[in-house]
PDB file of C-alpha atoms in Angstrom:
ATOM      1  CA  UNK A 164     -22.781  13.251 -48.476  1.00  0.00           C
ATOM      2  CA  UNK A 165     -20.888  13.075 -44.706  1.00  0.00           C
ATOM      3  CA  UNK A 166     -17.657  13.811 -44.621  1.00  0.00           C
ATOM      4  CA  UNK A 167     -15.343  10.849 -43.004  1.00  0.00           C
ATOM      5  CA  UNK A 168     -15.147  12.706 -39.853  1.00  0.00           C
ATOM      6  CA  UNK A 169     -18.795  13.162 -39.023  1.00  0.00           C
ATOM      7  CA  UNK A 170     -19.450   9.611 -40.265  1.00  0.00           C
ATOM      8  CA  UNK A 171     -21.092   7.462 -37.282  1.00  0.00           C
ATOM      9  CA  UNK A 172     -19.355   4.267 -39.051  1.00  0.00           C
ATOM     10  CA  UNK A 173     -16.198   6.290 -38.934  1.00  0.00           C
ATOM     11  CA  UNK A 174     -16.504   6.846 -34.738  1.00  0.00           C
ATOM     12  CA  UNK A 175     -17.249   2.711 -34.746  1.00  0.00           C
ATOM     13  CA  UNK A 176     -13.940   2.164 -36.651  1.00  0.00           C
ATOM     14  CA  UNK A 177     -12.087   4.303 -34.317  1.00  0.00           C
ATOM     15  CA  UNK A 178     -13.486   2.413 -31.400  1.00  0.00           C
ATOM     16  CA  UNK A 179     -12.738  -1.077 -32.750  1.00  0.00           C
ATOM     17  CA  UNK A 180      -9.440   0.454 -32.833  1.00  0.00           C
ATOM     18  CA  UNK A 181      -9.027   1.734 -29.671  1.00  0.00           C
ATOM     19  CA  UNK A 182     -10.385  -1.602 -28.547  1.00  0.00           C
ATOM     20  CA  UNK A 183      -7.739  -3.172 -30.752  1.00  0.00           C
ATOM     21  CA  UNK A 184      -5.015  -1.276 -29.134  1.00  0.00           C
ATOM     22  CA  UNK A 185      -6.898  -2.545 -25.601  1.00  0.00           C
ATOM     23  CA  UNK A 186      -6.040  -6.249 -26.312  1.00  0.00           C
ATOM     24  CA  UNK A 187      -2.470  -5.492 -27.837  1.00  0.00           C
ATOM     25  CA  UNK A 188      -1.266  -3.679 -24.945  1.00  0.00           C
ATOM     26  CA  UNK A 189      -1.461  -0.173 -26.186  1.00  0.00           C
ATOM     27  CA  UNK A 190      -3.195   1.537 -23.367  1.00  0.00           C
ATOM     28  CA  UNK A 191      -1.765   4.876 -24.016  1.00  0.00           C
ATOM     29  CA  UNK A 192      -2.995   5.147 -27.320  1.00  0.00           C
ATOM     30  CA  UNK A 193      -6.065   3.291 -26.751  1.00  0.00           C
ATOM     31  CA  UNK A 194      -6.955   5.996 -23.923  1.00  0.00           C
ATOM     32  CA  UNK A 195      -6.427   8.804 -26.479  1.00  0.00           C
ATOM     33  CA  UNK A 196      -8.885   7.288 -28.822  1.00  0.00           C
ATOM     34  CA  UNK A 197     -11.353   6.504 -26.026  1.00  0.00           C
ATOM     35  CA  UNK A 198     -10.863  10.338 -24.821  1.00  0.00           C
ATOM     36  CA  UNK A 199     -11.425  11.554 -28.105  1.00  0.00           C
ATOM     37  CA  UNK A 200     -14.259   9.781 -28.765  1.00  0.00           C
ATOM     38  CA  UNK A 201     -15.575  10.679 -25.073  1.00  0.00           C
ATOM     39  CA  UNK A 202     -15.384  14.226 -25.642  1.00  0.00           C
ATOM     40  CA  UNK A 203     -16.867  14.512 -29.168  1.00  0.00           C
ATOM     41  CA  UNK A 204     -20.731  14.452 -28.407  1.00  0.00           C
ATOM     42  CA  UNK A 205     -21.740  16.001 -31.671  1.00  0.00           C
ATOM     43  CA  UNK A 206     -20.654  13.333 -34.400  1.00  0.00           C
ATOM     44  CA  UNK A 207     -20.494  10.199 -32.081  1.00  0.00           C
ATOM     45  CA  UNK A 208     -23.402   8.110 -31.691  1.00  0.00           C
ATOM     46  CA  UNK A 209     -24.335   8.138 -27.309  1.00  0.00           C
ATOM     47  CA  UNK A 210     -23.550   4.210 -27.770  1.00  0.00           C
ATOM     48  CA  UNK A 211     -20.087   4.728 -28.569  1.00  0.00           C
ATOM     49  CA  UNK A 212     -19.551   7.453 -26.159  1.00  0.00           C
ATOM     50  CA  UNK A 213     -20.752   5.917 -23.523  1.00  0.00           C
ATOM     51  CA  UNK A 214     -18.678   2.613 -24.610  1.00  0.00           C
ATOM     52  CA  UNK A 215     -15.642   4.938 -25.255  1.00  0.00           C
ATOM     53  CA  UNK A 216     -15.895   6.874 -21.484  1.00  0.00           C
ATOM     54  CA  UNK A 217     -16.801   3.262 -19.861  1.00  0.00           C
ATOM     55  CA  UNK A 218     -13.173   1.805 -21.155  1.00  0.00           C
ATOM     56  CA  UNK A 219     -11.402   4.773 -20.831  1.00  0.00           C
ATOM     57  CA  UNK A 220     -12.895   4.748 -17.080  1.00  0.00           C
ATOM     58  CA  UNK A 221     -11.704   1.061 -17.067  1.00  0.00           C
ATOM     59  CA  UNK A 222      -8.122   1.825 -17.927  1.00  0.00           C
ATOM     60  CA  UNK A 223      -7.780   4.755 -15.975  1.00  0.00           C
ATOM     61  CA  UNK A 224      -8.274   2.803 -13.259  1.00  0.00           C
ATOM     62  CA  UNK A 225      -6.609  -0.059 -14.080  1.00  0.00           C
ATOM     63  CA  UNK A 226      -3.364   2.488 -14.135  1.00  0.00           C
ATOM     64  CA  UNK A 227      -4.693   2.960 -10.382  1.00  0.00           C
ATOM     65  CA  UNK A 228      -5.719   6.653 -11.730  1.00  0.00           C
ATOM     66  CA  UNK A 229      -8.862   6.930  -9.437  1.00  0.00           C
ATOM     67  CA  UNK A 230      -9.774  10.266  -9.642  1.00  0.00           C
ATOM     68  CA  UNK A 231      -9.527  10.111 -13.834  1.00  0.00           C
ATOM     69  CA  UNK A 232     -11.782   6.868 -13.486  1.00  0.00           C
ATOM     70  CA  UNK A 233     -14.404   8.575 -11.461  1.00  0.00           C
ATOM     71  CA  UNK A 234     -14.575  11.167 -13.964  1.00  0.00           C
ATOM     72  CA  UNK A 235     -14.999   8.994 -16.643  1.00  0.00           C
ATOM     73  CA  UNK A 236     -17.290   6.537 -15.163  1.00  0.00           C
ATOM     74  CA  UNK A 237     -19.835   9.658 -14.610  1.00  0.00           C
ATOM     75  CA  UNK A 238     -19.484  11.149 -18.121  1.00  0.00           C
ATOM     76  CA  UNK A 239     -20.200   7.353 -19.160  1.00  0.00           C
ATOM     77  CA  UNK A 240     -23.362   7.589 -16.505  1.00  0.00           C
ATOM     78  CA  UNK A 241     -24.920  10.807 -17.944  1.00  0.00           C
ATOM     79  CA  UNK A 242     -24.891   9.550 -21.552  1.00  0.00           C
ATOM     80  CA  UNK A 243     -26.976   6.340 -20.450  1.00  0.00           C
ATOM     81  CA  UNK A 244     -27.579   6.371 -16.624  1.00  0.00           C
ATOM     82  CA  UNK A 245     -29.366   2.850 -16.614  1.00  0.00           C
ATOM     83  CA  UNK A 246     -25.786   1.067 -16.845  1.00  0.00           C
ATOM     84  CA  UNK A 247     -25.225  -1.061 -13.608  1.00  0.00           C
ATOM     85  CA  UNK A 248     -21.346  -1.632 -14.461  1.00  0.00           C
ATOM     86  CA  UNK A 249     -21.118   2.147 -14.614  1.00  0.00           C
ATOM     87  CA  UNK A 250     -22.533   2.306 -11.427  1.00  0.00           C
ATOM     88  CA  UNK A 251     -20.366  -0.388  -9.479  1.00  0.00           C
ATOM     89  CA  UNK A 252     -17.139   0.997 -11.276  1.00  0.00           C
ATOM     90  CA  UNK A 253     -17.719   4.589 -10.218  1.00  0.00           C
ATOM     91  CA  UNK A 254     -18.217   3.390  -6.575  1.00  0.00           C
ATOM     92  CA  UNK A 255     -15.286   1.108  -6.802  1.00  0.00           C
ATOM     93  CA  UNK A 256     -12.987   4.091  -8.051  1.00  0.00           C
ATOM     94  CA  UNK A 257     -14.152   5.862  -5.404  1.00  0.00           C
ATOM     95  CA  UNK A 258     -13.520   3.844  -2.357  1.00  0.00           C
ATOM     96  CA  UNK A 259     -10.024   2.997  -3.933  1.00  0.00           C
ATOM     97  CA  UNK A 260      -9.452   6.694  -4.069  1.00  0.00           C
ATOM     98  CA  UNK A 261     -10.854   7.497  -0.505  1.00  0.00           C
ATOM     99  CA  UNK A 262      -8.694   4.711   0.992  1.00  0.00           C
ATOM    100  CA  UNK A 263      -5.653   5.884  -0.970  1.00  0.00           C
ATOM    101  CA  UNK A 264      -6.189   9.282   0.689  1.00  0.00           C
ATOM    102  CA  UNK A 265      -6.580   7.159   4.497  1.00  0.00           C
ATOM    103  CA  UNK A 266      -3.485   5.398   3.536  1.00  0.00           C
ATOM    104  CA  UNK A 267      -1.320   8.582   2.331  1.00  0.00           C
ATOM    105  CA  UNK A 268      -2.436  10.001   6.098  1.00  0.00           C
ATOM    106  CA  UNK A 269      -1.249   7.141   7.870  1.00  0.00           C
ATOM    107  CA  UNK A 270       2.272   6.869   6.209  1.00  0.00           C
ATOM    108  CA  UNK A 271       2.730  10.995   6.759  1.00  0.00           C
ATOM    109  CA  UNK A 272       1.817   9.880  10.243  1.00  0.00           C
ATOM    110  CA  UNK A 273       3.911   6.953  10.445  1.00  0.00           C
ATOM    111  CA  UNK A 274       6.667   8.713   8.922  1.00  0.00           C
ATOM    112  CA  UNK A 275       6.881  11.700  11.305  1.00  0.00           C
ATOM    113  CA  UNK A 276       7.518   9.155  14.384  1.00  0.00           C
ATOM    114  CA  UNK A 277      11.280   9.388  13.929  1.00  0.00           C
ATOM    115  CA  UNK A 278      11.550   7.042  17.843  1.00  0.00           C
ATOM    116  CA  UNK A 279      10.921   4.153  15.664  1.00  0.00           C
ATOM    117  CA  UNK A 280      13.012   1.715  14.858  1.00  0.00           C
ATOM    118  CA  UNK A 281      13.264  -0.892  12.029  1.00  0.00           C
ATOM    119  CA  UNK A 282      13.043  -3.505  14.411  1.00  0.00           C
ATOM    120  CA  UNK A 283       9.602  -1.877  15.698  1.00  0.00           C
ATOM    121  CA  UNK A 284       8.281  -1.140  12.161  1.00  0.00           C
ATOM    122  CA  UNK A 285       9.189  -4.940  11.479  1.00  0.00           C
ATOM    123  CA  UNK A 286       7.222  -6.294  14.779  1.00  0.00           C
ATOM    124  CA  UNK A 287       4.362  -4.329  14.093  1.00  0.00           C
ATOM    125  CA  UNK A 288       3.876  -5.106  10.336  1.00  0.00           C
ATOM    126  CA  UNK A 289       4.014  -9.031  11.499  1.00  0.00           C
ATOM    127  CA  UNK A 290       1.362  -8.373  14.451  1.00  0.00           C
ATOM    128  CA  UNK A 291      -1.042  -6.760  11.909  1.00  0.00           C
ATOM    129  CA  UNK A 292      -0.259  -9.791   9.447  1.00  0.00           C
ATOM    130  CA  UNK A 293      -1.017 -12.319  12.673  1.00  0.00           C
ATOM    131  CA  UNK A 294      -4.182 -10.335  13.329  1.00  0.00           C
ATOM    132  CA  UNK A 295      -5.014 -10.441   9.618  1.00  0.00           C
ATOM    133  CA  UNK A 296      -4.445 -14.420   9.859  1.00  0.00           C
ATOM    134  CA  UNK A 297      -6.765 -14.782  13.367  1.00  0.00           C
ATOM    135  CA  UNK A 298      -9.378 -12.828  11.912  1.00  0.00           C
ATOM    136  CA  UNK A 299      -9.429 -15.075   8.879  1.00  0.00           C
ATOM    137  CA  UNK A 300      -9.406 -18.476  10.773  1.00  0.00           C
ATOM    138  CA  UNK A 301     -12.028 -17.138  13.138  1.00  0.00           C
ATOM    139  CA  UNK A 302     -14.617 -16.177   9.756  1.00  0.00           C
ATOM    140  CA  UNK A 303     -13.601 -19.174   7.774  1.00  0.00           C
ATOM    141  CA  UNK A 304     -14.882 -21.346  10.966  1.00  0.00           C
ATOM    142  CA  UNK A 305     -17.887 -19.638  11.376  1.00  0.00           C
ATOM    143  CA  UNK A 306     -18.637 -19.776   7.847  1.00  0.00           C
ATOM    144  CA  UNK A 307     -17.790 -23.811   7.863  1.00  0.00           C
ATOM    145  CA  UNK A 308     -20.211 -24.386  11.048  1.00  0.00           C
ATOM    146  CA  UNK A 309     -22.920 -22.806   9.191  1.00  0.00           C
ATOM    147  CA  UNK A 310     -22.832 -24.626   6.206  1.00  0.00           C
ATOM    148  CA  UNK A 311     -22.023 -27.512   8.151  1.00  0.00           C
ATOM    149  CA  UNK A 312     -25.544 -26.741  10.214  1.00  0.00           C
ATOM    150  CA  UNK A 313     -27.172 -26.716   6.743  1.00  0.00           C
ATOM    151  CA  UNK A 314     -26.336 -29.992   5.653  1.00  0.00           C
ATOM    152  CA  UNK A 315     -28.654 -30.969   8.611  1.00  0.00           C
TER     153      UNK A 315
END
């Protein structure tokens, strides 16, 4: 007879309620569950591991916690490395991380300039939003003119 703990129905409860917790808001104490049942690969059936390090990736990145997310989204890819949404997570968590790091260098960068003003910092945050807004109408019209040369 299994004891409750080693139970594999036991590990599916836990993750219904971790999932439970998921849709009420609880991330805190769904990502303890999810972590728990992440690093427990002796009693927990690989489908519920890999579910459990999947979601816990998921809300660790969701709580822009990049570096967590990548670790989770690999521990989800060696239990079943055939996962696609594994895959395009762990590459999303890492670009967001990567450009985090590009963006923390350009505000230490931006920040040591002590010549400018707030008048400056204001006329070149409006620039980059008119560029932003040029480069948008000038793809949206390209895109139009060749669906419009389709229709033909």
């Amino acid at each position: 007879c299994e004891t409750t703990q080693t139970n594999p129905v036991y590990r599916y409860a836990i993750y219904d309620l971790a999932t439970a917790y998921i849709m009420l808001g609880e991330t805190d104490e769904a990502m303890n569950l999810f972590t728990s049942l992440a690093d427990d690969s002796e009693s927990v059936p690989d489908e519920v591991r890999y579910a459990a390090c999947y979601n816990a990736g998921v809300i660790a990145h969701r709580n822009s916690d990049f570096e967590e997310a990548q670790d989770f989204f690999k521990k989800a890819l060696q239990i079943d490395n055939s996962k696609i949404e594994a895959k395009i997570n762990l590459e999303l968590s890492m670009q967001m991380a990567e450009g985090r790091g590009h963006q923390n260098e350009s505000n230490a960068i931006q920040s040591t300039q002590d010549d400018q003003t707030p008048q400056n910092l204001e006329k070149a945050v409006f620039e980059h939003i008119k560029e932003n807004d040029q480069k948008q109408w000038k793809n949206s019209e390209s895109q139009q003119s060749t669906n419009l040369a389709e229709d033909f």
